[in-house]
Amino acid sequence: MNDILVMKFGGTSMGSADRMCIAAQICADARKHSKVTIVVSAMSKITDLLLSTLRAAEEGDQEGVKENIRIIEARHVETCRELLPPDRQERVLATIRGLIEEFERISSGILMLAERPPRSVDEALAIGERLSAALMAACLESSGIAAIAINARDVVVTDSVFGNASPRMDLTSEKAAKLLLPRMGAGMIPVVTGFNGATVDNKPTTLGRGGSDFSASILASALNARELWIWTDVDGIMSADPRLVPDAAVLDIVTYREAAELAYNGAKVLHPRTIAPLVEKGIPVWSKNSFNLAAPGTKIVPHAEGVGPRAVTSMANVALISIEPASPAIQGTMLMGRVLESLGRANIEVLAFTSSSYRQSFCFLIRKDEVDAALDSLKAELALELAHEYVHPVEVNDNVGLLAVVGEGMAGHPGLAGRVFTAISAEQVNIIAIAQGSSELTISIVVRRDGLERAVKAVHAECKMGHSQ
Ligand code: ASP
Ligand code: MG
């Protein structure tokens, strides 16, 4: 380990000239005791705008494309003018213009083709982060801190799963050592774009929506950083969604496994893939609020003490899909295998899975916006069985919600699950499906959508979450 600190600033922390100035102050402080690399997201809402522009281009909506590009350019130009003294603006404005032209070029290609090749989409989306990195580096420089904007395409090496790439850590570490270490050694802050990377043969990729957290953890690991600090607009990881549970509290500490589970089950504060690159080296992560510097934040560590559940998450936009063989000729295990494989091929994430009963029916939970893709894939996979009625028609119930009770301290403590279920039933909320793995880290509970809020509140109160730290 060494004294390197990697910090990531999310979209809201990059959201305006004022926010960038606060990020620069945070960097100035951090630099007093560490070498610093920062990773930045695109300014808030920009990735969405870039994406909808590409969609408009695919649909042939030339006017829509033009208007969106005007908005994107204006936002960055205005931020630049607010952020920098006049003598420093020209160079950055030229960079902004250049990046906007790059985006225009890709959009016109898509307009012409009426199609969005995944590679071009990844190249185009990364422009959001390249714009914010250019602004942020200039902001640091103008406050007297040597900085350089770096396109992660030159550092983060990934596989070629466009739109959801995974890092090649060995190659990334080599590049990080070559490109970032000497600069930090010379007292500079590299400002690396979050979200993007490139394949070994330099094709542009992205790491999935919200992937800048993942970029930051990849770089923290590649650089053997002492710590990773993720700056967002909330005080840390909470014991529940505060919009549902008013007395939800910020957790001081959570474990890697808990953080990953919470993220997978809908807690918005971290990208689910953030933790994996840090595990081997045990690098601690802090989730901090750039809008409230006095709040200590949540520390995410390899192991922590604690009995019972740490937090409860909830997801409303989910659907439960049930599959049931209609003939004894169908081998249940084979059927499950094929169903899961076809979902995997369609890149659909299964949030919970349960099977039971002698008829070998099973059900699983997925995100609502993936239902159509899942059904297409399943119907193609099971076409014969469905046509010959060996399998009952696939059932979809989207009037459901998921709550996940998470905590490493649940393992080996009988009675916790009972208390959770009793608390939910005391609210007259019917439980539709349950899944708990043998690690006892998470209990996933599917309830009717209209009971979700009451169930979350009841579980939070019953387990005294947020107070038991
Ligand atoms: N800008 C990207 C997105 O909105 C990545 C990120 O913000 O983490 O998905
Ligand atoms: Mg983000």
CSV table of C-alpha atoms and ligand atoms in Angstrom, one decimal:
chain,number,residue,atom,x,y,z
A,1,MET,CA,0.0,0.0,0.0
A,2,ASN,CA,1.1,3.6,-0.4
A,3,ASP,CA,-0.2,7.0,0.2
A,4,ILE,CA,-2.4,7.3,-2.9
A,5,LEU,CA,-6.0,8.4,-2.4
A,6,VAL,CA,-8.5,7.9,-5.3
A,7,MET,CA,-11.6,10.0,-5.1
A,8,LYS,CA,-14.7,9.8,-7.3
A,9,PHE,CA,-17.0,12.7,-7.9
A,10,GLY,CA,-20.5,11.8,-9.1
A,11,GLY,CA,-22.7,13.7,-11.5
A,12,THR,CA,-24.3,16.0,-8.9
A,13,SER,CA,-20.8,16.7,-7.4
A,14,MET,CA,-19.8,17.8,-11.0
A,15,GLY,CA,-23.2,19.4,-11.6
A,16,SER,CA,-22.3,23.1,-11.9
A,17,ALA,CA,-19.4,25.5,-11.6
A,18,ASP,CA,-20.1,25.9,-7.9
A,19,ARG,CA,-20.0,22.2,-7.3
A,20,MET,CA,-16.8,21.8,-9.3
A,21,CYS,CA,-15.2,24.5,-7.0
A,22,ILE,CA,-16.2,22.5,-4.0
A,23,ALA,CA,-14.7,19.4,-5.5
A,24,ALA,CA,-11.5,21.4,-6.1
A,25,GLN,CA,-11.4,22.4,-2.4
A,26,ILE,CA,-11.8,18.8,-1.4
A,27,CYS,CA,-8.9,17.9,-3.7
A,28,ALA,CA,-6.8,20.7,-2.2
A,29,ASP,CA,-7.3,19.3,1.3
A,30,ALA,CA,-6.7,15.7,0.3
A,31,ARG,CA,-3.5,16.6,-1.5
A,32,LYS,CA,-2.0,17.8,1.8
A,33,HIS,CA,-1.6,14.2,3.0
A,34,SER,CA,-1.8,12.0,-0.1
A,35,LYS,CA,-1.1,11.7,-3.7
A,36,VAL,CA,-4.5,12.0,-5.4
A,37,THR,CA,-6.2,10.7,-8.6
A,38,ILE,CA,-9.8,11.7,-9.1
A,39,VAL,CA,-12.4,10.1,-11.3
A,40,VAL,CA,-15.3,12.1,-12.5
A,41,SER,CA,-18.8,11.4,-13.8
A,42,ALA,CA,-20.4,13.5,-16.5
A,43,MET,CA,-22.3,16.5,-15.2
A,44,SER,CA,-25.7,15.4,-13.9
A,45,LYS,CA,-28.3,14.5,-16.5
A,46,ILE,CA,-25.7,14.7,-19.4
A,47,THR,CA,-25.4,11.0,-20.0
A,48,ASP,CA,-29.2,10.7,-20.2
A,49,LEU,CA,-29.2,13.5,-22.7
A,50,LEU,CA,-26.4,12.0,-24.8
A,51,LEU,CA,-28.3,8.7,-24.9
A,52,SER,CA,-31.6,10.2,-25.9
A,53,THR,CA,-29.8,12.2,-28.6
A,54,LEU,CA,-28.5,8.9,-30.0
A,55,ARG,CA,-32.0,7.4,-29.8
A,56,ALA,CA,-33.4,10.4,-31.7
A,57,ALA,CA,-30.6,10.0,-34.3
A,58,GLU,CA,-31.6,6.3,-34.8
A,59,GLU,CA,-35.2,7.4,-35.3
A,60,GLY,CA,-34.2,10.0,-37.9
A,61,ASP,CA,-35.2,12.9,-35.7
A,62,GLN,CA,-32.7,15.4,-37.0
A,63,GLU,CA,-34.2,18.4,-35.3
A,64,GLY,CA,-34.3,16.6,-31.9
A,65,VAL,CA,-30.6,15.7,-32.3
A,66,LYS,CA,-29.7,19.3,-33.1
A,67,GLU,CA,-31.7,20.7,-30.2
A,68,ASN,CA,-30.2,18.2,-27.7
A,69,ILE,CA,-26.6,19.0,-28.9
A,70,ARG,CA,-27.3,22.7,-28.5
A,71,ILE,CA,-28.4,22.1,-24.9
A,72,ILE,CA,-25.4,19.9,-24.1
A,73,GLU,CA,-23.0,22.4,-25.5
A,74,ALA,CA,-24.6,25.4,-23.8
A,75,ARG,CA,-24.5,23.7,-20.4
A,76,HIS,CA,-20.8,23.1,-20.7
A,77,VAL,CA,-20.0,26.5,-22.2
A,78,GLU,CA,-21.9,28.3,-19.5
A,79,THR,CA,-20.2,26.2,-16.8
A,80,CYS,CA,-16.8,27.0,-18.3
A,81,ARG,CA,-17.5,30.8,-18.3
A,82,GLU,CA,-18.7,30.7,-14.7
A,83,LEU,CA,-15.8,28.5,-13.6
A,84,LEU,CA,-12.7,30.1,-15.1
A,85,PRO,CA,-11.2,33.5,-15.4
A,86,PRO,CA,-11.5,34.9,-19.0
A,87,ASP,CA,-7.8,34.2,-19.8
A,88,ARG,CA,-8.2,30.5,-19.1
A,89,GLN,CA,-11.5,30.0,-20.9
A,90,GLU,CA,-10.4,29.9,-24.6
A,91,ARG,CA,-8.4,26.7,-24.4
A,92,VAL,CA,-11.2,24.9,-22.5
A,93,LEU,CA,-13.9,26.2,-24.8
A,94,ALA,CA,-11.9,24.9,-27.8
A,95,THR,CA,-11.8,21.5,-26.1
A,96,ILE,CA,-15.5,21.6,-25.5
A,97,ARG,CA,-16.2,22.5,-29.1
A,98,GLY,CA,-13.9,19.6,-30.3
A,99,LEU,CA,-15.7,17.1,-28.1
A,100,ILE,CA,-19.1,18.3,-29.2
A,101,GLU,CA,-18.0,18.0,-32.8
A,102,GLU,CA,-16.9,14.4,-32.1
A,103,PHE,CA,-20.4,13.7,-30.7
A,104,GLU,CA,-22.0,15.4,-33.7
A,105,ARG,CA,-20.0,13.2,-36.0
A,106,ILE,CA,-21.1,10.0,-34.3
A,107,SER,CA,-24.7,11.2,-34.2
A,108,SER,CA,-24.8,11.9,-37.9
A,109,GLY,CA,-23.4,8.4,-38.5
A,110,ILE,CA,-26.2,7.0,-36.5
A,111,LEU,CA,-28.7,9.2,-38.3
A,112,MET,CA,-27.5,7.9,-41.7
A,113,LEU,CA,-27.4,4.3,-40.6
A,114,ALA,CA,-30.7,4.5,-38.7
A,115,GLU,CA,-29.0,2.2,-36.3
A,116,ARG,CA,-26.9,2.5,-33.1
A,117,PRO,CA,-23.9,0.2,-33.2
A,118,PRO,CA,-22.9,-0.5,-29.5
A,119,ARG,CA,-19.4,0.5,-30.1
A,120,SER,CA,-20.4,3.9,-31.4
A,121,VAL,CA,-22.8,4.4,-28.5
A,122,ASP,CA,-20.0,3.7,-26.0
A,123,GLU,CA,-17.7,6.1,-27.8
A,124,ALA,CA,-20.4,8.8,-27.8
A,125,LEU,CA,-21.5,8.4,-24.2
A,126,ALA,CA,-17.9,8.7,-22.9
A,127,ILE,CA,-18.0,12.3,-24.2
A,128,GLY,CA,-20.0,13.3,-21.2
A,129,GLU,CA,-17.2,12.4,-18.9
A,130,ARG,CA,-14.5,13.8,-21.2
A,131,LEU,CA,-16.3,17.2,-21.0
A,132,SER,CA,-16.6,17.2,-17.2
A,133,ALA,CA,-12.9,16.0,-16.9
A,134,ALA,CA,-11.7,18.9,-19.1
A,135,LEU,CA,-13.7,21.4,-17.0
A,136,MET,CA,-12.6,19.9,-13.7
A,137,ALA,CA,-8.9,19.7,-14.6
A,138,ALA,CA,-9.1,23.4,-15.7
A,139,CYS,CA,-10.8,24.3,-12.4
A,140,LEU,CA,-8.0,22.7,-10.4
A,141,GLU,CA,-5.4,24.4,-12.5
A,142,SER,CA,-7.0,27.8,-12.0
A,143,SER,CA,-7.0,27.2,-8.3
A,144,GLY,CA,-3.3,26.6,-8.4
A,145,ILE,CA,-3.3,22.8,-8.4
A,146,ALA,CA,-1.5,21.1,-11.3
A,147,ALA,CA,-3.9,18.7,-13.0
A,148,ILE,CA,-4.4,16.9,-16.3
A,149,ALA,CA,-7.6,15.5,-17.8
A,150,ILE,CA,-7.1,11.8,-18.8
A,151,ASN,CA,-9.4,9.8,-21.0
A,152,ALA,CA,-9.9,6.4,-19.3
A,153,ARG,CA,-9.7,4.9,-22.7
A,154,ASP,CA,-6.0,5.2,-22.3
A,155,VAL,CA,-5.9,3.5,-18.9
A,156,VAL,CA,-8.8,1.1,-18.2
A,157,VAL,CA,-8.5,-2.0,-20.4
A,158,THR,CA,-11.7,-4.0,-20.6
A,159,ASP,CA,-13.3,-7.0,-22.4
A,160,SER,CA,-15.4,-6.2,-25.4
A,161,VAL,CA,-18.9,-6.4,-23.8
A,162,PHE,CA,-19.9,-3.0,-25.1
A,163,GLY,CA,-22.2,-1.1,-22.7
A,164,ASN,CA,-21.3,-3.3,-19.8
A,165,ALA,CA,-17.6,-4.1,-20.0
A,166,SER,CA,-15.5,-5.6,-17.3
A,167,PRO,CA,-11.9,-4.7,-16.6
A,168,ARG,CA,-8.7,-6.6,-17.4
A,169,MET,CA,-7.0,-5.7,-14.2
A,170,ASP,CA,-3.4,-6.8,-15.1
A,171,LEU,CA,-3.3,-4.6,-18.2
A,172,THR,CA,-5.1,-1.7,-16.4
A,173,SER,CA,-2.5,-1.8,-13.6
A,174,GLU,CA,0.3,-1.6,-16.0
A,175,LYS,CA,-1.2,1.4,-17.8
A,176,ALA,CA,-2.1,3.1,-14.6
A,177,ALA,CA,1.4,2.7,-13.4
A,178,LYS,CA,2.8,4.2,-16.6
A,179,LEU,CA,0.3,7.0,-17.0
A,180,LEU,CA,-0.8,8.1,-13.6
A,181,LEU,CA,2.0,7.3,-11.1
A,182,PRO,CA,4.6,9.6,-12.7
A,183,ARG,CA,2.1,12.5,-12.8
A,184,MET,CA,1.1,12.0,-9.2
A,185,GLY,CA,4.7,11.8,-8.3
A,186,ALA,CA,5.2,15.2,-9.9
A,187,GLY,CA,2.5,16.6,-7.7
A,188,MET,CA,-0.2,16.6,-10.4
A,189,ILE,CA,-3.8,15.4,-10.0
A,190,PRO,CA,-4.9,13.2,-12.9
A,191,VAL,CA,-8.6,13.8,-13.6
A,192,VAL,CA,-9.7,10.5,-15.1
A,193,THR,CA,-13.0,10.1,-16.9
A,194,GLY,CA,-15.3,7.6,-15.1
A,195,PHE,CA,-17.6,5.2,-17.0
A,196,ASN,CA,-15.4,4.3,-20.0
A,197,GLY,CA,-12.5,2.2,-21.1
A,198,ALA,CA,-11.2,0.4,-24.2
A,199,THR,CA,-10.6,-3.1,-25.3
A,200,VAL,CA,-7.0,-4.4,-25.8
A,201,ASP,CA,-7.3,-3.3,-29.4
A,202,ASN,CA,-8.5,0.1,-28.4
A,203,LYS,CA,-12.2,-0.1,-29.2
A,204,PRO,CA,-14.1,2.2,-26.8
A,205,THR,CA,-16.3,0.6,-24.2
A,206,THR,CA,-18.4,1.7,-21.2
A,207,LEU,CA,-18.8,-0.1,-17.9
A,208,GLY,CA,-22.6,0.2,-17.6
A,209,ARG,CA,-24.8,3.1,-16.4
A,210,GLY,CA,-23.6,4.6,-13.2
A,211,GLY,CA,-20.3,2.9,-13.8
A,212,SER,CA,-18.0,5.7,-12.7
A,213,ASP,CA,-18.0,4.2,-9.2
A,214,PHE,CA,-16.7,1.0,-10.7
A,215,SER,CA,-14.1,3.0,-12.7
A,216,ALA,CA,-12.9,4.5,-9.4
A,217,SER,CA,-12.6,1.1,-7.7
A,218,ILE,CA,-10.8,-0.3,-10.7
A,219,LEU,CA,-8.2,2.5,-10.5
A,220,ALA,CA,-7.9,2.3,-6.7
A,221,SER,CA,-7.1,-1.3,-7.0
A,222,ALA,CA,-4.7,-0.8,-10.0
A,223,LEU,CA,-2.9,1.9,-8.1
A,224,ASN,CA,-2.9,0.1,-4.8
A,225,ALA,CA,-4.5,3.1,-3.2
A,226,ARG,CA,-4.7,3.5,0.5
A,227,GLU,CA,-8.4,4.4,0.3
A,228,LEU,CA,-11.2,5.2,-2.1
A,229,TRP,CA,-13.6,8.0,-1.4
A,230,ILE,CA,-16.8,8.2,-3.3
A,231,TRP,CA,-18.4,11.7,-3.2
A,232,THR,CA,-22.1,11.8,-3.9
A,233,ASP,CA,-25.1,13.9,-2.7
A,234,VAL,CA,-26.2,11.9,0.3
A,235,ASP,CA,-24.6,11.4,3.7
A,236,GLY,CA,-23.7,7.8,3.2
A,237,ILE,CA,-25.3,4.4,3.0
A,238,MET,CA,-28.5,4.4,4.9
A,239,SER,CA,-30.4,1.8,6.9
A,240,ALA,CA,-33.4,2.2,4.5
A,241,ASP,CA,-34.6,4.6,1.8
A,242,PRO,CA,-35.4,7.8,3.8
A,243,ARG,CA,-38.3,8.6,1.5
A,244,LEU,CA,-40.0,5.5,2.8
A,245,VAL,CA,-38.7,5.4,6.3
A,246,PRO,CA,-38.3,8.8,7.9
A,247,ASP,CA,-36.1,7.5,10.7
A,248,ALA,CA,-33.7,5.7,8.5
A,249,ALA,CA,-30.1,6.5,9.6
A,250,VAL,CA,-26.7,6.8,8.0
A,251,LEU,CA,-24.6,3.7,8.8
A,252,ASP,CA,-21.1,4.3,10.1
A,253,ILE,CA,-19.8,1.1,8.8
A,254,VAL,CA,-20.8,-1.7,6.4
A,255,THR,CA,-18.9,-4.6,5.1
A,256,TYR,CA,-17.9,-5.2,1.5
A,257,ARG,CA,-20.5,-8.0,1.2
A,258,GLU,CA,-23.2,-5.9,2.7
A,259,ALA,CA,-22.5,-2.9,0.5
A,260,ALA,CA,-22.6,-5.1,-2.6
A,261,GLU,CA,-25.8,-6.7,-1.6
A,262,LEU,CA,-27.4,-3.4,-0.7
A,263,ALA,CA,-26.4,-2.0,-4.1
A,264,TYR,CA,-27.7,-5.1,-6.0
A,265,ASN,CA,-31.0,-4.8,-4.1
A,266,GLY,CA,-31.7,-1.2,-5.0
A,267,ALA,CA,-29.7,1.1,-2.6
A,268,LYS,CA,-28.7,3.8,-5.0
A,269,VAL,CA,-25.6,4.9,-3.3
A,270,LEU,CA,-23.0,2.7,-5.0
A,271,HIS,CA,-22.8,0.9,-8.3
A,272,PRO,CA,-23.2,-2.8,-7.6
A,273,ARG,CA,-19.9,-3.7,-9.2
A,274,THR,CA,-17.8,-1.2,-7.2
A,275,ILE,CA,-16.7,-3.6,-4.5
A,276,ALA,CA,-15.3,-6.5,-6.5
A,277,PRO,CA,-11.9,-4.9,-7.6
A,278,LEU,CA,-11.1,-3.9,-4.0
A,279,VAL,CA,-11.6,-7.2,-2.3
A,280,GLU,CA,-8.2,-8.8,-3.0
A,281,LYS,CA,-6.3,-5.8,-1.6
A,282,GLY,CA,-8.8,-4.9,1.2
A,283,ILE,CA,-8.9,-1.2,0.2
A,284,PRO,CA,-11.5,0.6,2.3
A,285,VAL,CA,-14.1,2.8,0.7
A,286,TRP,CA,-15.8,5.9,2.1
A,287,SER,CA,-19.1,7.0,0.8
A,288,LYS,CA,-19.3,10.8,1.4
A,289,ASN,CA,-21.5,13.8,0.7
A,290,SER,CA,-19.9,16.7,-1.2
A,291,PHE,CA,-23.0,18.8,-0.2
A,292,ASN,CA,-22.4,18.2,3.5
A,293,LEU,CA,-18.7,18.0,4.3
A,294,ALA,CA,-19.3,17.9,8.0
A,295,ALA,CA,-21.0,14.4,7.7
A,296,PRO,CA,-18.4,11.7,8.3
A,297,GLY,CA,-20.0,9.3,5.7
A,298,THR,CA,-20.1,5.5,5.7
A,299,LYS,CA,-16.9,3.4,5.8
A,300,ILE,CA,-17.0,0.2,3.8
A,301,VAL,CA,-14.5,-2.4,5.0
A,302,PRO,CA,-13.7,-6.1,4.5
A,303,HIS,CA,-15.1,-7.1,7.9
A,304,ALA,CA,-17.1,-5.6,10.7
A,305,GLU,CA,-18.7,-6.5,14.0
A,306,GLY,CA,-22.5,-6.4,14.4
A,307,VAL,CA,-25.4,-8.7,15.1
A,308,GLY,CA,-28.5,-8.8,13.1
A,309,PRO,CA,-29.5,-7.1,9.9
A,310,ARG,CA,-27.8,-3.9,9.0
A,311,ALA,CA,-30.3,-2.4,6.5
A,312,VAL,CA,-33.4,-3.0,4.4
A,313,THR,CA,-33.7,-2.0,0.8
A,314,SER,CA,-36.7,-1.9,-1.5
A,315,MET,CA,-37.3,-2.0,-5.2
A,316,ALA,CA,-40.7,-1.2,-6.7
A,317,ASN,CA,-40.0,-1.6,-10.4
A,318,VAL,CA,-39.7,-5.3,-10.5
A,319,ALA,CA,-41.8,-8.2,-11.8
A,320,LEU,CA,-42.1,-11.8,-10.7
A,321,ILE,CA,-42.1,-14.4,-13.5
A,322,SER,CA,-43.4,-17.9,-12.7
A,323,ILE,CA,-42.8,-21.0,-14.8
A,324,GLU,CA,-44.4,-24.4,-14.2
A,325,PRO,CA,-44.0,-27.6,-16.1
A,326,ALA,CA,-47.4,-29.1,-17.3
A,327,SER,CA,-46.1,-32.6,-17.9
A,328,PRO,CA,-44.1,-35.1,-15.9
A,329,ALA,CA,-42.0,-35.6,-19.0
A,330,ILE,CA,-40.3,-32.3,-18.3
A,331,GLN,CA,-37.3,-32.6,-16.2
A,332,GLY,CA,-37.4,-29.6,-13.8
A,333,THR,CA,-33.7,-29.1,-13.2
A,334,MET,CA,-33.0,-29.0,-16.9
A,335,LEU,CA,-35.9,-26.5,-17.4
A,336,MET,CA,-34.4,-24.2,-14.7
A,337,GLY,CA,-31.0,-24.5,-16.3
A,338,ARG,CA,-32.3,-23.6,-19.7
A,339,VAL,CA,-34.4,-20.7,-18.4
A,340,LEU,CA,-31.5,-19.2,-16.5
A,341,GLU,CA,-29.2,-19.7,-19.4
A,342,SER,CA,-31.5,-17.9,-21.8
A,343,LEU,CA,-31.9,-15.0,-19.3
A,344,GLY,CA,-28.1,-14.8,-19.0
A,345,ARG,CA,-27.7,-14.7,-22.7
A,346,ALA,CA,-30.2,-11.8,-22.9
A,347,ASN,CA,-28.1,-10.0,-20.2
A,348,ILE,CA,-31.0,-10.0,-17.7
A,349,GLU,CA,-30.2,-9.9,-14.0
A,350,VAL,CA,-32.1,-12.3,-11.8
A,351,LEU,CA,-32.7,-10.5,-8.5
A,352,ALA,CA,-34.1,-13.5,-6.6
A,353,PHE,CA,-34.9,-17.0,-7.5
A,354,THR,CA,-37.0,-19.7,-5.7
A,355,SER,CA,-38.2,-23.1,-6.5
A,356,SER,CA,-40.3,-25.5,-4.6
A,357,SER,CA,-43.0,-28.1,-4.8
A,358,TYR,CA,-43.1,-31.6,-6.3
A,359,ARG,CA,-44.3,-30.0,-9.6
A,360,GLN,CA,-41.0,-28.3,-9.9
A,361,SER,CA,-42.5,-24.9,-10.5
A,362,PHE,CA,-40.1,-21.9,-9.9
A,363,CYS,CA,-40.2,-18.2,-10.0
A,364,PHE,CA,-37.8,-15.4,-10.3
A,365,LEU,CA,-37.7,-11.7,-9.9
A,366,ILE,CA,-36.3,-9.3,-12.6
A,367,ARG,CA,-36.5,-5.5,-13.2
A,368,LYS,CA,-39.7,-4.4,-14.8
A,369,ASP,CA,-38.0,-2.8,-17.7
A,370,GLU,CA,-36.4,-6.1,-18.7
A,371,VAL,CA,-39.7,-8.0,-18.8
A,372,ASP,CA,-40.2,-7.8,-22.5
A,373,ALA,CA,-36.7,-8.9,-23.3
A,374,ALA,CA,-37.0,-11.7,-20.8
A,375,LEU,CA,-40.2,-12.9,-22.3
A,376,ASP,CA,-38.8,-12.8,-25.8
A,377,SER,CA,-35.8,-14.8,-24.7
A,378,LEU,CA,-37.9,-17.4,-22.7
A,379,LYS,CA,-40.5,-17.8,-25.4
A,380,ALA,CA,-37.8,-18.5,-28.0
A,381,GLU,CA,-36.0,-21.0,-25.6
A,382,LEU,CA,-39.2,-22.8,-24.6
A,383,ALA,CA,-41.0,-22.5,-28.0
A,384,LEU,CA,-41.6,-26.2,-28.4
A,385,GLU,CA,-42.6,-26.9,-24.8
A,386,LEU,CA,-45.0,-24.0,-24.8
A,387,ALA,CA,-46.5,-25.0,-28.2
A,388,HIS,CA,-47.1,-28.6,-27.0
A,389,GLU,CA,-48.3,-27.5,-23.6
A,390,TYR,CA,-45.5,-29.3,-21.7
A,391,VAL,CA,-45.0,-26.0,-19.9
A,392,HIS,CA,-47.8,-23.8,-18.6
A,393,PRO,CA,-47.9,-20.3,-20.1
A,394,VAL,CA,-45.3,-18.1,-18.5
A,395,GLU,CA,-46.9,-15.9,-15.8
A,396,VAL,CA,-45.8,-12.3,-15.1
A,397,ASN,CA,-46.8,-10.5,-12.0
A,398,ASP,CA,-45.7,-6.9,-12.0
A,399,ASN,CA,-47.8,-5.8,-9.1
A,400,VAL,CA,-45.0,-6.7,-6.7
A,401,GLY,CA,-42.1,-5.2,-4.8
A,402,LEU,CA,-38.9,-6.6,-3.4
A,403,LEU,CA,-37.5,-5.9,0.0
A,404,ALA,CA,-34.1,-7.2,1.0
A,405,VAL,CA,-33.0,-7.5,4.5
A,406,VAL,CA,-29.2,-7.4,4.5
A,407,GLY,CA,-26.6,-8.0,7.2
A,408,GLU,CA,-23.6,-10.3,7.8
A,409,GLY,CA,-24.6,-10.4,11.4
A,410,MET,CA,-27.7,-12.5,10.6
A,411,ALA,CA,-25.7,-15.7,10.1
A,412,GLY,CA,-26.2,-18.3,12.8
A,413,HIS,CA,-28.8,-16.3,14.7
A,414,PRO,CA,-32.1,-18.2,14.8
A,415,GLY,CA,-35.2,-16.1,15.1
A,416,LEU,CA,-34.3,-13.1,13.0
A,417,ALA,CA,-36.1,-14.3,9.9
A,418,GLY,CA,-39.1,-15.1,12.1
A,419,ARG,CA,-39.2,-11.6,13.5
A,420,VAL,CA,-38.9,-10.1,10.0
A,421,PHE,CA,-41.9,-12.2,8.8
A,422,THR,CA,-43.9,-11.5,11.9
A,423,ALA,CA,-43.4,-7.8,11.5
A,424,ILE,CA,-44.5,-7.9,7.8
A,425,SER,CA,-47.6,-10.0,8.6
A,426,ALA,CA,-48.6,-7.7,11.4
A,427,GLU,CA,-49.0,-5.1,8.7
A,428,GLN,CA,-51.4,-7.5,6.9
A,429,VAL,CA,-48.9,-7.6,4.0
A,430,ASN,CA,-49.0,-11.0,2.2
A,431,ILE,CA,-45.6,-12.5,1.3
A,432,ILE,CA,-45.5,-13.9,-2.2
A,433,ALA,CA,-42.0,-15.3,-2.5
A,434,ILE,CA,-38.9,-15.6,-0.3
A,435,ALA,CA,-35.3,-16.3,-1.0
A,436,GLN,CA,-32.4,-16.7,1.4
A,437,GLY,CA,-29.0,-18.1,0.4
A,438,SER,CA,-27.0,-20.3,2.8
A,439,SER,CA,-24.6,-17.4,3.5
A,440,GLU,CA,-27.6,-15.8,5.4
A,441,LEU,CA,-26.4,-12.5,4.2
A,442,THR,CA,-29.7,-11.4,2.6
A,443,ILE,CA,-33.3,-12.3,2.9
A,444,SER,CA,-35.2,-11.3,-0.2
A,445,ILE,CA,-38.9,-11.0,0.3
A,446,VAL,CA,-41.4,-10.3,-2.5
A,447,VAL,CA,-44.7,-8.7,-1.5
A,448,ARG,CA,-47.6,-7.1,-3.2
A,449,ARG,CA,-46.6,-3.6,-4.5
A,450,ASP,CA,-49.1,-1.8,-2.3
A,451,GLY,CA,-47.7,-3.4,0.8
A,452,LEU,CA,-44.1,-2.7,0.1
A,453,GLU,CA,-43.8,0.6,2.0
A,454,ARG,CA,-45.5,-0.7,5.1
A,455,ALA,CA,-43.4,-3.9,5.0
A,456,VAL,CA,-40.1,-1.9,4.8
A,457,LYS,CA,-41.2,0.4,7.7
A,458,ALA,CA,-42.2,-2.5,9.8
A,459,VAL,CA,-39.0,-4.5,9.2
A,460,HIS,CA,-36.8,-1.4,9.9
A,461,ALA,CA,-38.6,-0.7,13.2
A,462,GLU,CA,-38.6,-4.3,14.3
A,463,CYS,CA,-34.9,-4.8,13.7
A,464,LYS,CA,-34.1,-1.4,15.2
A,465,MET,CA,-32.0,-0.6,12.1
A,466,GLY,CA,-29.9,2.5,12.2
A,467,HIS,CA,-29.8,2.3,16.1
A,468,SER,CA,-28.0,-0.9,16.5
A,469,GLN,CA,-24.6,0.3,15.4
B,1,ASP,N1,-22.3,9.2,-16.4
B,1,ASP,C1,-22.6,7.8,-16.4
B,1,ASP,C2,-24.0,7.5,-16.1
B,1,ASP,O1,-24.8,8.5,-15.9
B,1,ASP,C3,-21.7,7.1,-15.4
B,1,ASP,C4,-21.9,7.6,-13.9
B,1,ASP,O2,-22.4,8.7,-13.7
B,1,ASP,O3,-21.4,6.9,-13.0
B,1,ASP,O4,-24.4,6.4,-16.2
B,2,MG,MG,-23.5,8.5,-11.2
